[in-house]
Amino acid sequence: MECIFTTINNWQTLIGAFLGGVFALLVALLVSYKTQRREELSDL
């Protein structure tokens, strides 16, 4: 069990960067979707 915690501690920066990148990508996609939807509704 201690081995798992040691491994996580060693890879903490990489895991944080990966999760941060995934979160940023999801936010960008959400903003893009909302903007596109708003433009479609304003064209009606």
mmCIF file of N, CA and C in Angstrom:
data_model
loop_
_atom_site.group_PDB
_atom_site.id
_atom_site.type_symbol
_atom_site.label_atom_id
_atom_site.label_comp_id
_atom_site.label_asym_id
_atom_site.label_seq_id
_atom_site.Cartn_x
_atom_site.Cartn_y
_atom_site.Cartn_z
ATOM 1 N N MET A 1 0.828 -1.197 0.000
ATOM 2 C CA MET A 1 0.000 0.000 0.000
ATOM 3 C C MET A 1 0.869 1.256 0.000
ATOM 4 N N GLU A 2 1.977 1.185 0.721
ATOM 5 C CA GLU A 2 2.878 2.338 0.776
ATOM 6 C C GLU A 2 3.499 2.613 -0.595
ATOM 7 N N CYS A 3 3.682 1.566 -1.371
ATOM 8 C CA CYS A 3 4.254 1.705 -2.715
ATOM 9 C C CYS A 3 3.354 2.565 -3.602
ATOM 10 N N ILE A 4 2.047 2.393 -3.468
ATOM 11 C CA ILE A 4 1.097 3.177 -4.260
ATOM 12 C C ILE A 4 1.223 4.655 -3.921
ATOM 13 N N PHE A 5 1.305 4.981 -2.637
ATOM 14 C CA PHE A 5 1.420 6.378 -2.235
ATOM 15 C C PHE A 5 2.735 6.986 -2.698
ATOM 16 N N THR A 6 3.800 6.216 -2.667
ATOM 17 C CA THR A 6 5.102 6.704 -3.135
ATOM 18 C C THR A 6 5.061 6.981 -4.632
ATOM 19 N N THR A 7 4.451 6.088 -5.380
ATOM 20 C CA THR A 7 4.336 6.268 -6.827
ATOM 21 C C THR A 7 3.498 7.494 -7.153
ATOM 22 N N ILE A 8 2.380 7.664 -6.477
ATOM 23 C CA ILE A 8 1.522 8.830 -6.703
ATOM 24 C C ILE A 8 2.275 10.108 -6.370
ATOM 25 N N ASN A 9 3.031 10.102 -5.292
ATOM 26 C CA ASN A 9 3.795 11.279 -4.909
ATOM 27 C C ASN A 9 4.833 11.620 -5.971
ATOM 28 N N ASN A 10 5.462 10.617 -6.561
ATOM 29 C CA ASN A 10 6.474 10.855 -7.589
ATOM 30 C C ASN A 10 5.861 11.370 -8.888
ATOM 31 N N TRP A 11 4.660 10.949 -9.199
ATOM 32 C CA TRP A 11 4.003 11.334 -10.451
ATOM 33 C C TRP A 11 2.970 12.446 -10.261
ATOM 34 N N GLN A 12 2.985 13.086 -9.127
ATOM 35 C CA GLN A 12 1.968 14.082 -8.785
ATOM 36 C C GLN A 12 1.914 15.223 -9.798
ATOM 37 N N THR A 13 3.062 15.727 -10.215
ATOM 38 C CA THR A 13 3.098 16.841 -11.160
ATOM 39 C C THR A 13 2.516 16.441 -12.503
ATOM 40 N N LEU A 14 2.891 15.264 -12.984
ATOM 41 C CA LEU A 14 2.392 14.797 -14.273
ATOM 42 C C LEU A 14 0.886 14.569 -14.231
ATOM 43 N N ILE A 15 0.413 13.956 -13.166
ATOM 44 C CA ILE A 15 -1.024 13.708 -13.023
ATOM 45 C C ILE A 15 -1.785 15.034 -12.943
ATOM 46 N N GLY A 16 -1.258 15.987 -12.197
ATOM 47 C CA GLY A 16 -1.898 17.297 -12.081
ATOM 48 C C GLY A 16 -1.950 18.020 -13.411
ATOM 49 N N ALA A 17 -0.873 17.958 -14.169
ATOM 50 C CA ALA A 17 -0.845 18.607 -15.481
ATOM 51 C C ALA A 17 -1.842 17.948 -16.432
ATOM 52 N N PHE A 18 -1.918 16.628 -16.389
ATOM 53 C CA PHE A 18 -2.847 15.906 -17.257
ATOM 54 C C PHE A 18 -4.294 16.260 -16.923
ATOM 55 N N LEU A 19 -4.631 16.220 -15.638
ATOM 56 C CA LEU A 19 -6.003 16.539 -15.233
ATOM 57 C C LEU A 19 -6.332 17.999 -15.529
ATOM 58 N N GLY A 20 -5.377 18.889 -15.337
ATOM 59 C CA GLY A 20 -5.592 20.297 -15.665
ATOM 60 C C GLY A 20 -5.838 20.496 -17.150
ATOM 61 N N GLY A 21 -5.105 19.768 -17.973
ATOM 62 C CA GLY A 21 -5.298 19.856 -19.419
ATOM 63 C C GLY A 21 -6.655 19.331 -19.849
ATOM 64 N N VAL A 22 -7.079 18.226 -19.272
ATOM 65 C CA VAL A 22 -8.401 17.666 -19.590
ATOM 66 C C VAL A 22 -9.497 18.640 -19.172
ATOM 67 N N PHE A 23 -9.357 19.235 -17.988
ATOM 68 C CA PHE A 23 -10.346 20.196 -17.510
ATOM 69 C C PHE A 23 -10.399 21.416 -18.425
ATOM 70 N N ALA A 24 -9.238 21.924 -18.839
ATOM 71 C CA ALA A 24 -9.195 23.083 -19.734
ATOM 72 C C ALA A 24 -9.843 22.760 -21.075
ATOM 73 N N LEU A 25 -9.616 21.563 -21.587
ATOM 74 C CA LEU A 25 -10.224 21.152 -22.847
ATOM 75 C C LEU A 25 -11.743 21.080 -22.726
ATOM 76 N N LEU A 26 -12.238 20.520 -21.632
ATOM 77 C CA LEU A 26 -13.685 20.435 -21.429
ATOM 78 C C LEU A 26 -14.315 21.814 -21.323
ATOM 79 N N VAL A 27 -13.654 22.734 -20.633
ATOM 80 C CA VAL A 27 -14.177 24.095 -20.509
ATOM 81 C C VAL A 27 -14.201 24.774 -21.873
ATOM 82 N N ALA A 28 -13.139 24.603 -22.670
ATOM 83 C CA ALA A 28 -13.101 25.203 -24.003
ATOM 84 C C ALA A 28 -14.218 24.653 -24.887
ATOM 85 N N LEU A 29 -14.459 23.353 -24.822
ATOM 86 C CA LEU A 29 -15.536 22.761 -25.614
ATOM 87 C C LEU A 29 -16.901 23.259 -25.158
ATOM 88 N N LEU A 30 -17.079 23.412 -23.855
ATOM 89 C CA LEU A 30 -18.344 23.910 -23.329
ATOM 90 C C LEU A 30 -18.601 25.344 -23.781
ATOM 91 N N VAL A 31 -17.588 26.187 -23.710
ATOM 92 C CA VAL A 31 -17.734 27.581 -24.144
ATOM 93 C C VAL A 31 -18.038 27.637 -25.639
ATOM 94 N N SER A 32 -17.367 26.810 -26.425
ATOM 95 C CA SER A 32 -17.612 26.765 -27.862
ATOM 96 C C SER A 32 -19.047 26.342 -28.158
ATOM 97 N N TYR A 33 -19.526 25.329 -27.459
ATOM 98 C CA TYR A 33 -20.897 24.853 -27.658
ATOM 99 C C TYR A 33 -21.909 25.933 -27.293
ATOM 100 N N LYS A 34 -21.682 26.587 -26.142
ATOM 101 C CA LYS A 34 -22.618 27.625 -25.708
ATOM 102 C C LYS A 34 -22.645 28.782 -26.701
ATOM 103 N N THR A 35 -21.480 29.173 -27.226
ATOM 104 C CA THR A 35 -21.411 30.273 -28.185
ATOM 105 C C THR A 35 -22.129 29.902 -29.473
ATOM 106 N N GLN A 36 -21.908 28.698 -29.960
ATOM 107 C CA GLN A 36 -22.559 28.248 -31.181
ATOM 108 C C GLN A 36 -24.073 28.193 -30.986
ATOM 109 N N ARG A 37 -24.501 27.702 -29.854
ATOM 110 C CA ARG A 37 -25.937 27.606 -29.567
ATOM 111 C C ARG A 37 -26.571 28.990 -29.505
ATOM 112 N N ARG A 38 -25.861 29.940 -28.891
ATOM 113 C CA ARG A 38 -26.387 31.300 -28.786
ATOM 114 C C ARG A 38 -26.529 31.929 -30.171
ATOM 115 N N GLU A 39 -25.557 31.682 -31.064
ATOM 116 C CA GLU A 39 -25.637 32.220 -32.420
ATOM 117 C C GLU A 39 -26.795 31.595 -33.186
ATOM 118 N N GLU A 40 -27.017 30.301 -33.010
ATOM 119 C CA GLU A 40 -28.127 29.636 -33.692
ATOM 120 C C GLU A 40 -29.464 30.191 -33.221
ATOM 121 N N LEU A 41 -29.596 30.440 -31.931
ATOM 122 C CA LEU A 41 -30.854 30.964 -31.406
ATOM 123 C C LEU A 41 -31.092 32.404 -31.849
ATOM 124 N N SER A 42 -30.027 33.190 -32.003
ATOM 125 C CA SER A 42 -30.202 34.583 -32.402
ATOM 126 C C SER A 42 -30.531 34.700 -33.886
ATOM 127 N N ASP A 43 -30.236 33.662 -34.677
ATOM 128 C CA ASP A 43 -30.535 33.691 -36.110
ATOM 129 C C ASP A 43 -32.006 33.412 -36.392
ATOM 130 N N LEU A 44 -32.720 32.866 -35.445
ATOM 131 C CA LEU A 44 -34.126 32.504 -35.679
ATOM 132 C C LEU A 44 -35.020 33.698 -35.784
#
